Short mmCIF file of C-alpha atoms in Angstrom, two decimals:
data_model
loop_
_atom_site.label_atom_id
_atom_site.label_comp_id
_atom_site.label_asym_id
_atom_site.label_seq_id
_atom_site.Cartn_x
_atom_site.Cartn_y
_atom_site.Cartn_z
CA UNK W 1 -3.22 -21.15 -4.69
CA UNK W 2 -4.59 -21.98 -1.03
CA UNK W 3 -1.65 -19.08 0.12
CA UNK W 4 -3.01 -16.59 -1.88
CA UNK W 5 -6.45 -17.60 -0.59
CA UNK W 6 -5.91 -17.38 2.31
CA UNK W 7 -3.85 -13.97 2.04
CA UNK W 8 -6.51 -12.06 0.52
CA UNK W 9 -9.32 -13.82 3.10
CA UNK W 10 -7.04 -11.94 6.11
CA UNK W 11 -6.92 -8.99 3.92
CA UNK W 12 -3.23 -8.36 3.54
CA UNK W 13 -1.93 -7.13 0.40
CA UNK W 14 0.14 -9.35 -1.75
CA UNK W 15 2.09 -6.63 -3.04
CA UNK W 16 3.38 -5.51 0.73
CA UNK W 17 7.09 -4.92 0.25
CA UNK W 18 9.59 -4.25 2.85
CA UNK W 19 10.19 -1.52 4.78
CA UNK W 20 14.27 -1.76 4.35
CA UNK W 21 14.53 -3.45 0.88
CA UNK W 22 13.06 -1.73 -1.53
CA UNK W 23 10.31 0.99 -0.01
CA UNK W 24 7.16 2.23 -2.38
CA UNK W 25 7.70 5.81 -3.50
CA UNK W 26 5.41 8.28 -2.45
CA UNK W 27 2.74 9.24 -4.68
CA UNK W 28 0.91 12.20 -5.17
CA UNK W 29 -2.54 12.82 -6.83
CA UNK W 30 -4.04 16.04 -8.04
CA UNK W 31 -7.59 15.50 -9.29
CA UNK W 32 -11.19 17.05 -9.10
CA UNK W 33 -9.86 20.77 -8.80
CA UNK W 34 -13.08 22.75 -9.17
CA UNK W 35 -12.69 26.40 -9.63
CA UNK W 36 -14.55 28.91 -7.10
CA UNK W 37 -17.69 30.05 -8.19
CA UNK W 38 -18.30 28.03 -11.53
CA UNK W 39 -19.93 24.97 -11.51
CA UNK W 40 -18.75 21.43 -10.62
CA UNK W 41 -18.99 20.19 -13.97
CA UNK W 42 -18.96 17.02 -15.54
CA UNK W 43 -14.90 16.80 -16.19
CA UNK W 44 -14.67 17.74 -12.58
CA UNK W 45 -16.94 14.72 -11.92
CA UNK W 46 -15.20 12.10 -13.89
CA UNK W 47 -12.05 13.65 -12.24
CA UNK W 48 -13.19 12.96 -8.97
CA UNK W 49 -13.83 9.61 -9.45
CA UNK W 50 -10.93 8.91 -11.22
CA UNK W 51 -8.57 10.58 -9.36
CA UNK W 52 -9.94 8.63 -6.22
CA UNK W 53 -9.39 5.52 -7.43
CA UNK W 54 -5.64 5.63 -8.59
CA UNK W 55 -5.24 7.22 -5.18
CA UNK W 56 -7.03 3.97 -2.91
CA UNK W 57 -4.91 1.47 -5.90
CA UNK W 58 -1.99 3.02 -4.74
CA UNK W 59 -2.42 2.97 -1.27
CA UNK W 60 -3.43 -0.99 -1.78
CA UNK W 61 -0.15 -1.37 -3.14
CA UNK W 62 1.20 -0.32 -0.09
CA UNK W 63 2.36 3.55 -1.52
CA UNK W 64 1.97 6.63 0.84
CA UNK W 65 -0.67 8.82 -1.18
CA UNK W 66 -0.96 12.21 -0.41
CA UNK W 67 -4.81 13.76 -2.28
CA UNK W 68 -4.34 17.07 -3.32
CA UNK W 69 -7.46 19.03 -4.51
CA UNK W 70 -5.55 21.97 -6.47
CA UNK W 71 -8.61 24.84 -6.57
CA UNK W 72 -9.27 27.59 -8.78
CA UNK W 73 -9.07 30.83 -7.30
CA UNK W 74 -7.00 33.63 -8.54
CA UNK W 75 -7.98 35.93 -11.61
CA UNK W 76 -10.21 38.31 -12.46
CA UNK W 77 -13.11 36.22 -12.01
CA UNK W 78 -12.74 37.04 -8.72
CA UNK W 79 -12.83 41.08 -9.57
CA UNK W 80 -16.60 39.72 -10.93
CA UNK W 81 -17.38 37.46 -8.01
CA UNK W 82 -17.05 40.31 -6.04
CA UNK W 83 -19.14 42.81 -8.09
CA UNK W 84 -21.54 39.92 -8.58
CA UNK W 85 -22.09 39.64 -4.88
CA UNK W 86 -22.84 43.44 -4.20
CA UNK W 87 -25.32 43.35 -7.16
CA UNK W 88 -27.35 40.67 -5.79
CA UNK W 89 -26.78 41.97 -2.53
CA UNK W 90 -25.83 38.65 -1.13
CA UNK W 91 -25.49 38.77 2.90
CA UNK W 92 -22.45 36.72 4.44
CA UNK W 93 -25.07 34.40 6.30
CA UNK W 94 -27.31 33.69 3.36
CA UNK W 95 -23.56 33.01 1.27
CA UNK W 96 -22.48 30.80 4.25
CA UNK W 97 -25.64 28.28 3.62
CA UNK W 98 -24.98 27.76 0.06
CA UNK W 99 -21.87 29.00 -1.07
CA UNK W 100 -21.49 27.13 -4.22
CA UNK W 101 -24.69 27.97 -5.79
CA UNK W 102 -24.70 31.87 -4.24
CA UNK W 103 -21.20 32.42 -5.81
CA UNK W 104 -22.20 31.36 -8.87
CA UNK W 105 -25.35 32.82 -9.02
CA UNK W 106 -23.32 35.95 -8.38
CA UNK W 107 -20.62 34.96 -10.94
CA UNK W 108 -23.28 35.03 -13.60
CA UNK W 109 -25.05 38.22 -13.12
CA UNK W 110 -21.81 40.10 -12.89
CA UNK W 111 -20.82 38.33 -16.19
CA UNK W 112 -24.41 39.44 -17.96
CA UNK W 113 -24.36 43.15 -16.40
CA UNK W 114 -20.63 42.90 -18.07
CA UNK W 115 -22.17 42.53 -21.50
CA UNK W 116 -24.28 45.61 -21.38
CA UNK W 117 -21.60 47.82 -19.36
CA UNK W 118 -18.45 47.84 -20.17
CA UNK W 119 -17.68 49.45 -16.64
CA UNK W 120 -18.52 46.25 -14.73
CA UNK W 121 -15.56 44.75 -16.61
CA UNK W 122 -13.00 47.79 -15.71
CA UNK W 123 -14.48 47.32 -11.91
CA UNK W 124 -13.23 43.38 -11.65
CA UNK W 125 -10.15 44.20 -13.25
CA UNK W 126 -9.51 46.91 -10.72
CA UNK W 127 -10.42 44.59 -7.96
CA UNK W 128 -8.16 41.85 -8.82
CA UNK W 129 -5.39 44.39 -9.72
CA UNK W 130 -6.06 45.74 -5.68
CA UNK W 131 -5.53 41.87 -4.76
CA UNK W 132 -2.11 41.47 -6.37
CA UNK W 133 -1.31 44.55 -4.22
CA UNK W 134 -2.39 42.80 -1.37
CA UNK W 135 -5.38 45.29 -0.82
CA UNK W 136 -6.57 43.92 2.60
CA UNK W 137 -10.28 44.43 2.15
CA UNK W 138 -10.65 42.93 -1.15
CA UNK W 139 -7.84 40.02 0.35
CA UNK W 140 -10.14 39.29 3.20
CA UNK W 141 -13.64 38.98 1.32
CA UNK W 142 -11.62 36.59 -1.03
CA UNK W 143 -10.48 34.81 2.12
CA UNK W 144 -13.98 34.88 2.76
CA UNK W 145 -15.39 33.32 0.17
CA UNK W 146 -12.91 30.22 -0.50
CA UNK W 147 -13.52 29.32 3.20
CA UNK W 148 -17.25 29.21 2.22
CA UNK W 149 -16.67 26.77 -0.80
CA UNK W 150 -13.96 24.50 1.48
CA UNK W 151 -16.58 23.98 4.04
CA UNK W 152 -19.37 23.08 1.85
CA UNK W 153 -16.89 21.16 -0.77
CA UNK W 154 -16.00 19.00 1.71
CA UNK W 155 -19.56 18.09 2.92
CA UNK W 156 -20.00 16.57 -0.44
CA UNK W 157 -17.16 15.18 -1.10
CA UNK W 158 -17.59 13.67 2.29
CA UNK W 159 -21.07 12.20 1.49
CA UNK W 160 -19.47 10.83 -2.31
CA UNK W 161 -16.60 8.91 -0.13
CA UNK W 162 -13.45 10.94 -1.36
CA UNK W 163 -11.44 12.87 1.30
CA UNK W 164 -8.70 14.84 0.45
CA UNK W 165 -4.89 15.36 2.46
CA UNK W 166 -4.03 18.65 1.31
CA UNK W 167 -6.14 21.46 -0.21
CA UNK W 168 -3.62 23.82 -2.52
CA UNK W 169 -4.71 26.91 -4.10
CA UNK W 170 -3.94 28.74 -7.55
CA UNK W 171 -2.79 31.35 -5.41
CA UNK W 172 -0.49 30.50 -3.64
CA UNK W 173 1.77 30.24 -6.82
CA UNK W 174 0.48 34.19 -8.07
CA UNK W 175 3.31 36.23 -9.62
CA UNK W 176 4.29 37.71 -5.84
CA UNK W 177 5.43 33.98 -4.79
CA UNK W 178 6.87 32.70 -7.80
CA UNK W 179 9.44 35.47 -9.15
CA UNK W 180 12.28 33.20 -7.98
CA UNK W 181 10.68 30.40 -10.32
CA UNK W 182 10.61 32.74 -13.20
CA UNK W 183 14.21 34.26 -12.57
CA UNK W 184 15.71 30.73 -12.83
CA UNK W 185 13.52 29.89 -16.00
CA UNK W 186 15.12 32.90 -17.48
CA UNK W 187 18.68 32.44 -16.24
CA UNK W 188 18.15 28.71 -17.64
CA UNK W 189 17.55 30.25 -21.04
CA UNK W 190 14.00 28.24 -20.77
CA UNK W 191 11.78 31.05 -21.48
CA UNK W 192 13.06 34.02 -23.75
CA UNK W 193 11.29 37.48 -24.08
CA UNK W 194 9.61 38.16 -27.34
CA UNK W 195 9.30 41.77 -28.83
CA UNK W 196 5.91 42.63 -27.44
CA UNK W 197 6.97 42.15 -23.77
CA UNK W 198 5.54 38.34 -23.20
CA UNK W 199 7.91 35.42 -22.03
CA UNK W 200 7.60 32.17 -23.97
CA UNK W 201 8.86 29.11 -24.34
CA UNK W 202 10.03 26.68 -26.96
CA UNK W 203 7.57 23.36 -26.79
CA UNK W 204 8.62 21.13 -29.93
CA UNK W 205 9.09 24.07 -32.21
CA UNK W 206 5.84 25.50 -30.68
CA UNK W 207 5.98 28.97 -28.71
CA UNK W 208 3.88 28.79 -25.31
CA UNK W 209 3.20 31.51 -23.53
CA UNK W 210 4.71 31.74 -19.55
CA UNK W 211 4.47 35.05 -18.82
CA UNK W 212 1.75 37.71 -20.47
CA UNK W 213 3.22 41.31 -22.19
CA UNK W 214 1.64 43.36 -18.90
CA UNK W 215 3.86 41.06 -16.71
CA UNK W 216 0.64 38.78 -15.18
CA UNK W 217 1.41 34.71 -15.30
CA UNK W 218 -0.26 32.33 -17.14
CA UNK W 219 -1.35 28.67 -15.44
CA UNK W 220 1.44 26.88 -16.99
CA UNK W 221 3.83 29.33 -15.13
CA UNK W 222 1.84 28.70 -11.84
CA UNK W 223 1.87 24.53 -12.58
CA UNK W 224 5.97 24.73 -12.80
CA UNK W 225 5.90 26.74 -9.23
CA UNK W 226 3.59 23.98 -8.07
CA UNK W 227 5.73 21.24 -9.35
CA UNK W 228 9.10 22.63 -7.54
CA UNK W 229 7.04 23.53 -4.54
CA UNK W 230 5.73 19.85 -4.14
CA UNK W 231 8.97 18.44 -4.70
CA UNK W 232 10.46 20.08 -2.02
CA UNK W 233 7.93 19.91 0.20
CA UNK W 234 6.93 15.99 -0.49
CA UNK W 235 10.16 14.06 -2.17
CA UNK W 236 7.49 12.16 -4.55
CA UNK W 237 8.16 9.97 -7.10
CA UNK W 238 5.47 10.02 -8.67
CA UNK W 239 2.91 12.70 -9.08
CA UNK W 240 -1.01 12.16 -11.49
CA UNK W 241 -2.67 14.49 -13.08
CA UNK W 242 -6.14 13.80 -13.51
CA UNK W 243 -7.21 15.70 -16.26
CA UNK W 244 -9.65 15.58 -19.12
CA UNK W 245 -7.93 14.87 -22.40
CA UNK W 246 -8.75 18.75 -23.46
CA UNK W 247 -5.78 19.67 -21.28
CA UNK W 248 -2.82 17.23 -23.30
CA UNK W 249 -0.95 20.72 -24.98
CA UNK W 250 -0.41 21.68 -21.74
CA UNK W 251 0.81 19.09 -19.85
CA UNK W 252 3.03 18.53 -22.44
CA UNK W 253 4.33 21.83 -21.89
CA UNK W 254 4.33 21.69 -18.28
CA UNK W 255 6.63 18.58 -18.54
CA UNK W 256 8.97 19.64 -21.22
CA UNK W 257 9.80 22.69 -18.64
CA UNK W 258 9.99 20.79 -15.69
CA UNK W 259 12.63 18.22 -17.20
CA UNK W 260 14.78 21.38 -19.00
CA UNK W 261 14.71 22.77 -15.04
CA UNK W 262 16.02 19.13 -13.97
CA UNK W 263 13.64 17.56 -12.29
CA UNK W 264 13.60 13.85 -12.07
CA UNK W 265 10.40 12.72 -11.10
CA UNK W 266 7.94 10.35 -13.09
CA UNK W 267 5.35 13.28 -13.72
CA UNK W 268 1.71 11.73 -15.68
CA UNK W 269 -1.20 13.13 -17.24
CA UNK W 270 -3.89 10.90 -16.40
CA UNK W 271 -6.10 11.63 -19.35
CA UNK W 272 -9.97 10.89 -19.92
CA UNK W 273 -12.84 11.88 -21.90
CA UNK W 274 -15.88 13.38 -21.18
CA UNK W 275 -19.60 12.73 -20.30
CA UNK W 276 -22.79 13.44 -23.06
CA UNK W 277 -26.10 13.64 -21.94
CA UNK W 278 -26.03 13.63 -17.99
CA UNK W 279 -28.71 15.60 -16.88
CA UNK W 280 -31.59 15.42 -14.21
CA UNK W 281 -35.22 14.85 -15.03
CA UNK W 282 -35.98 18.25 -13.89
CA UNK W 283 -33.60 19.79 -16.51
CA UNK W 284 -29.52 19.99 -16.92
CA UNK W 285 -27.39 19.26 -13.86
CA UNK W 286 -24.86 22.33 -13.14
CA UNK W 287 -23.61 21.30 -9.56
CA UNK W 288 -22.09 17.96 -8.36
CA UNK W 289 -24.86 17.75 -5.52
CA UNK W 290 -27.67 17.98 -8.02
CA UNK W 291 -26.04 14.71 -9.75
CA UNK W 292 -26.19 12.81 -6.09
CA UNK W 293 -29.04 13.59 -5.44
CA UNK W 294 -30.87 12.81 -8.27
CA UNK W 295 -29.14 9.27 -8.01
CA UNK W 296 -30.38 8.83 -4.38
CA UNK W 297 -34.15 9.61 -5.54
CA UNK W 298 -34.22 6.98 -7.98
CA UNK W 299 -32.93 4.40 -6.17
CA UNK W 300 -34.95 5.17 -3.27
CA UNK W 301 -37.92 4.69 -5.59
CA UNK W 302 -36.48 1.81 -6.74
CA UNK W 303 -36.19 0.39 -2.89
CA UNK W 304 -39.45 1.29 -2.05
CA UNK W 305 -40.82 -1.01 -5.02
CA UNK W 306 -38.68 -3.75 -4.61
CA UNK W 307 -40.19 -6.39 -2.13
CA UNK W 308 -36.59 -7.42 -1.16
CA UNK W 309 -35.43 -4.49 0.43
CA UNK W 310 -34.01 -5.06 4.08
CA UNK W 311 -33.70 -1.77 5.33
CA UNK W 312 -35.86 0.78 6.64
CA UNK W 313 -36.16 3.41 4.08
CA UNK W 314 -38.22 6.00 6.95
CA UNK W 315 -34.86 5.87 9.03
CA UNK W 316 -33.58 8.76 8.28
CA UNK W 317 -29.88 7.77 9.38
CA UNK W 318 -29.96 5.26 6.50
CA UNK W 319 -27.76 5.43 3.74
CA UNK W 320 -28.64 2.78 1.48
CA UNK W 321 -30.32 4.85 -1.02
CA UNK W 322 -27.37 7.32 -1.03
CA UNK W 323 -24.56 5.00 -0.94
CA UNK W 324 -26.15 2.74 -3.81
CA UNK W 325 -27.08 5.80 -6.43
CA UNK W 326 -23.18 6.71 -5.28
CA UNK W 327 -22.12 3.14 -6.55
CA UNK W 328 -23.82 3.31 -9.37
CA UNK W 329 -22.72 6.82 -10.83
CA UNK W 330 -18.92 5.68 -10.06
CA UNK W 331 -19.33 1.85 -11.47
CA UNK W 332 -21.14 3.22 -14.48
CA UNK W 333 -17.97 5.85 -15.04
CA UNK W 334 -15.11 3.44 -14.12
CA UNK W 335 -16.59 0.63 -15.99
CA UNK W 336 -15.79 2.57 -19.63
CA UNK W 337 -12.29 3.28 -21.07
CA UNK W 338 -10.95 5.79 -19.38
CA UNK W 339 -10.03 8.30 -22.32
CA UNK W 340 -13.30 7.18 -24.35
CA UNK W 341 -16.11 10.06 -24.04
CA UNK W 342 -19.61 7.86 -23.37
CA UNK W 343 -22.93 9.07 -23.28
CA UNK W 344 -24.94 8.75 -20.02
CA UNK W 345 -28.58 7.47 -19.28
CA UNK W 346 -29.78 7.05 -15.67
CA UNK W 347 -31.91 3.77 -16.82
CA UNK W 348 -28.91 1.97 -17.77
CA UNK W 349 -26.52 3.09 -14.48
CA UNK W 350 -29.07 2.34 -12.10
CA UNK W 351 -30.22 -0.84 -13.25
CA UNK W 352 -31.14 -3.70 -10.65
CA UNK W 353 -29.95 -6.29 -13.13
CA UNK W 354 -27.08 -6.38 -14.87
CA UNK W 355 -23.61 -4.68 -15.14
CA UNK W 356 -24.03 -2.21 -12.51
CA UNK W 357 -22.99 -1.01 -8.90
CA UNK W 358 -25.94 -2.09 -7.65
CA UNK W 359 -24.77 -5.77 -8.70
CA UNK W 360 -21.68 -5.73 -6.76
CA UNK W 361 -23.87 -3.90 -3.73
CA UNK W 362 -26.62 -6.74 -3.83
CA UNK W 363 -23.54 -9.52 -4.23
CA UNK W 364 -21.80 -8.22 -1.54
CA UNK W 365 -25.03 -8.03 0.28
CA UNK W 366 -26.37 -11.26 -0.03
CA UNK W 367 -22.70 -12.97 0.80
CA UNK W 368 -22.77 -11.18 4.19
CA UNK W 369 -26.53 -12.27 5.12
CA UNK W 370 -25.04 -15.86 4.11
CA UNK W 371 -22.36 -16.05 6.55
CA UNK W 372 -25.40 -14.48 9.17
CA UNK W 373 -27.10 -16.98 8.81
CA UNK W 374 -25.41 -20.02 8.43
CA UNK W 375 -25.34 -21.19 11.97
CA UNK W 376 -21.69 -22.11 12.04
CA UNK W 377 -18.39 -20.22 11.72
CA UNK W 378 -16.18 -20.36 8.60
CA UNK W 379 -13.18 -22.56 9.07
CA UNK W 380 -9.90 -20.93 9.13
CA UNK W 381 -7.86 -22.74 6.18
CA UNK W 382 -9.01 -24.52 3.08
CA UNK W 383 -9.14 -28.34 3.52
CA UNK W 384 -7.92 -29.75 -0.03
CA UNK W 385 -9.15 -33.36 0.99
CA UNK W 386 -12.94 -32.17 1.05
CA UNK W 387 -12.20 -29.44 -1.30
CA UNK W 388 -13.99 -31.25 -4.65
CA UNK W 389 -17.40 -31.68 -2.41
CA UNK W 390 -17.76 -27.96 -2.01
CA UNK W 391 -18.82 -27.37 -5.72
CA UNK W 392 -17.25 -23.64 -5.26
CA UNK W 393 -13.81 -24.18 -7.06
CA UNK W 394 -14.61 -21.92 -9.45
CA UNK W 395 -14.78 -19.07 -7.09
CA UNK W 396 -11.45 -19.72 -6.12
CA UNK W 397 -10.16 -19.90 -9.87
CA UNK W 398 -11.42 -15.92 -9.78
CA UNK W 399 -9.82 -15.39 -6.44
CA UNK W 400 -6.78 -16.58 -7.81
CA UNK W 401 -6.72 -14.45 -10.51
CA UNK W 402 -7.12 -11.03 -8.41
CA UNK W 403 -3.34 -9.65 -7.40
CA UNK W 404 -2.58 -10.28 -11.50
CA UNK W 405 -6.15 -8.10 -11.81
CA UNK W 406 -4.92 -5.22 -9.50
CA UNK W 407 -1.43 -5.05 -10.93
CA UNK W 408 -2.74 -4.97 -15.03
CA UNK W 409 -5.12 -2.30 -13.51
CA UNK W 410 -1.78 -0.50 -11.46
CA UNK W 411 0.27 -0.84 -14.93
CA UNK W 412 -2.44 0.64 -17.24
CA UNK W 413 -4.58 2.97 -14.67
CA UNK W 414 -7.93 1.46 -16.50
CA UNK W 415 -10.33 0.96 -13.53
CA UNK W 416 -12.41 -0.70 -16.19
CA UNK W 417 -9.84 -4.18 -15.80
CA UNK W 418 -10.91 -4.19 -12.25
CA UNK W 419 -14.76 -3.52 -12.81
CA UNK W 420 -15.42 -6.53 -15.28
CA UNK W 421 -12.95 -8.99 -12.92
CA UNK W 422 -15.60 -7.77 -9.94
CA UNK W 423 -18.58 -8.72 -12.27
CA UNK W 424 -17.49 -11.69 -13.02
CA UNK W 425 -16.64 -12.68 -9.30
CA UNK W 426 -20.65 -11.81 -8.87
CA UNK W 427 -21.22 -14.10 -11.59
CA UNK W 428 -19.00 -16.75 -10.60
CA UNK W 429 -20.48 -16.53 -6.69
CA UNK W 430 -24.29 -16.01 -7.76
CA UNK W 431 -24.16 -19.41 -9.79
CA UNK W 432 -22.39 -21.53 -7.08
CA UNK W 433 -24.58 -20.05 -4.32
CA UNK W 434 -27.63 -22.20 -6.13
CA UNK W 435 -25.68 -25.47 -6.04
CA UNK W 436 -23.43 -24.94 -3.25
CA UNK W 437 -25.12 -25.09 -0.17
CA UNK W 438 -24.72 -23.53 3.24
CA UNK W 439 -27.43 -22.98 5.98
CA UNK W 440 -29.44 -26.70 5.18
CA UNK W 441 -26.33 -28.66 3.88
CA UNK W 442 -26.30 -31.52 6.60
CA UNK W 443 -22.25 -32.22 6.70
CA UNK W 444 -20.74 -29.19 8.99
CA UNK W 445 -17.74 -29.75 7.52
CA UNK W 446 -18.57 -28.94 3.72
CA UNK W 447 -20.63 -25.99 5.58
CA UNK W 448 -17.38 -25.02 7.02
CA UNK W 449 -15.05 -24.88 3.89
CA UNK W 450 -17.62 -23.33 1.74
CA UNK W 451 -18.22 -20.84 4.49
CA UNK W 452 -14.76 -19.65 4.25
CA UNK W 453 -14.32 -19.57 0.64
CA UNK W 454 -17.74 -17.66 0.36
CA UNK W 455 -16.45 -15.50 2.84
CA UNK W 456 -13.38 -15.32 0.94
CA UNK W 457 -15.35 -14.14 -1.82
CA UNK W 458 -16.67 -11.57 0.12
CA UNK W 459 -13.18 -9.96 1.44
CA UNK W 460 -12.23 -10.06 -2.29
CA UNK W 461 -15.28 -8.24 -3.22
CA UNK W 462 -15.11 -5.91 -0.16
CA UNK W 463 -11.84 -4.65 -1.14
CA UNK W 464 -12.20 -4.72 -4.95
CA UNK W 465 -15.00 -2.50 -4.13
CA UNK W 466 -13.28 0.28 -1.81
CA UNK W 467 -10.15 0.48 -4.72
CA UNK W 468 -13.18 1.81 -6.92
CA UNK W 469 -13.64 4.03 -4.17
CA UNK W 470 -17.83 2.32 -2.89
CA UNK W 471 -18.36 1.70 0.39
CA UNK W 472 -19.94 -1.85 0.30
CA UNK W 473 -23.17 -2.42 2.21
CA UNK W 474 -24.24 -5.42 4.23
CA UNK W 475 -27.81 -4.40 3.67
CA UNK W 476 -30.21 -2.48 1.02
#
């Protein structure tokens, strides 16, 4: 046990396999996948989060990860985006500043004026049709507009802790790109051409469309491309899906194909359900930013009444209030069963007591202002002789127990197996900190070992904590 101690206190991973015997595969993961101009819903949310941690366990496990965020933006939505925008008369600078919310904005006028005039609809059509022709005008205001979204995308993504490697686009799998695809699905016999012009093919007895009867392609045909493009370009083993559960026919499509074309790889749908009731105290939330922000107020309030706070809430380069509304949207999310749908309330995610992120921030928190200020430095090994006199061998029971934690939560995906292990490490460390002394115990020896296993406890935390994808404070 004092190995594994001490491996986890120096932050190495137990699971770090050799280079030459035996190398981790390369895994990919697809997640959050917003489309352009609609909003960042809730499934896009959960996604997100999701998607972020199986990325960071993977990467603790010592896998290259590759992030892709796989965007929406080919269709004629686009033909109404653009009518949208000249409707509203939307200028490039004013889109530039808020892209999200301008595009969407624009998105839903076009769609209303499309109710009353059936004209609007012909004019998108004819757009997008121009864009499958390459039309260079229509091409380049597109262009325009996803560069918008990227930009401000990654602002918040940046601010909710989640980075991405590789950005891919609908797109670049459109009908132009992928004919070779579709020849070899048909020269495979895999999809078959029905008497009204569309291609299909044969899921479990099931026809799915692949191809429509005017000759456009469907997602599933674009996923397939995407598949064989990846595989080529990455050599993965294994590749997630993170994707509500809405989405199972498909996948199950998309992998019945991609096996009949011969490809090897572990492919998963990461499935999970959906979020009731989330919505700000101003009215529903529509955009992911709305959601943060609305987190950060409330703990801010929360701060400002709490006679414990450390930090200076007028600073404006503090994050604290940020950072712990963050932890406690993406605890409150990863705590539940991942394919359950739960019903949200802000009271309950944002609690200062209890089951929350805030009780792993304020743990984490309070371990680092221990080692601050306990006037000696943590010795380096654990000293079994003394060991019995630092009243903390319970902590190390729970320390013991976290590679078997990680690789339950590796085997079954569940974030929520790592969540409750982290609250009961808080639980474990808050009751030993009121017996187990530090700063005012008189032997600086038993200062020393407890030091380090508190410490220890910390480290544990620490990277328990960035898996879920928080970035752990020292203050709040």
């Amino acid at each position: 046990m004092f190995n594994k101690i001490h491996r986890v206190f120096h932050h190495s991973s137990p699971f770090k396999m050799s280079t030459q015997e035996n190398p981790p595969g390369k895994i990919l993961v697809e997640f959050s996948s917003p489309n352009i101009a609609k909003p960042f819903h809730m499934g896009h949310l959960r996604s997100t989060i999701i998607g972020n941690f199986v990325a960071n366990l993977f990467e603790d496990f010592q896998h290259p990860v590759t992030r892709i965020n796989y965007l929406g933006d080919w269709g004629t939505q686009f033909g109404l985006l653009k009518v949208g925008v000249d409707l509203l008369k939307i200028p490039d600078e004013e889109l530039k500043s808020d892209p999200i919310k301008k595009l969407y904005q624009a998105y839903v006028a076009a769609n209303e004026k499309a109710k009353e005039d059936e004209e609007i609809a012909a004019k998108a059509r004819e757009i997008f049709s121009r864009m499958e022709m390459e039309d260079t005008d229509d091409l380049s205001k597109w262009n325009q507009y996803r560069d918008f979204t990227v930009n401000e995308l990654r602002r918040v993504y940046s601010r909710l802790g989640v980075h991405f490697d590789q950005y891919d686009w609908e797109s670049m799998y459109r009908r132009r790109n992928i004919e070779p695809v579709l020849n070899a699905l048909r020269e495979k016999g895999i999809i078959s051409k029905e008497s009204d012009g569309k291609e299909v093919t044969d899921v479990d007895g099931k026809k799915v469309t692949v191809v429509k009867s005017d000759g456009t392609t469907l997602y599933l045909a674009r996923d397939i491309a995407a598949v064989l493009d990846r595989e080529r370009k990455h050599n993965f083993s294994q590749l997630f899906y993170i994707v509500d559960n809405a989405q199972s026919d498909h996948f199950r499509a998309l992998f019945h194909v991609t096996q009949k074309m011969g490809i090897n790889r572990q492919l998963r749908h990461v499935k999970f359900g959906r979020i009731h009731g989330m919505s700000t105290r101003r009215g529903n939330i529509v955009f992911l930013e709305d959601i943060l922000n609305e987190a950060r107020a409330i703990m801010k309030e929360k701060q400002l009444k709490s006679p414990n706070t450390k930090v200076n809430l007028t600073d404006l380069s503090d994050r604290s209030s940020d950072i712990l509304g963050i932890s406690a949207v993406i605890v409150n999310d990863l705590k539940q069963k991942r394919q359950r749908d739960y019903a949200f309330d802000w009271n309950n995610a944002l609690k200062v007591e209890g089951y929350t992120g805030i009780m792993l921030q304020y743990t984490h928190c309070r371990l680092f202002s221990l080692a601050e200020k306990a006037g000696v430095e943590a010795d380096e090994s654990l000293n079994p002789h003394i060991l019995p006199q630092t009243l903390c061998q319970d902590i190390l029971q729970e320390i013991d127990k976290f590679p078997r934690v990680l690789e339950n939560t590796r085997d079954s995906l569940e974030a929520c197996i790592l969540v409750k292990y982290l609250f009961g490490l808080c639980s474990t460390v808050s009751r030993c900190l009121k017996t187990a002394r530090v700063k005012h115990e008189p032997s600086n020896d038993l200062k020393r070992q407890r030091l380090l296993i508190f410490n220890t406890a910390r480290s544990t935390l620490s990277r328990g904590m960035r898996i879920l994808g928080l970035t752990p404070l020292d203050r709040m």
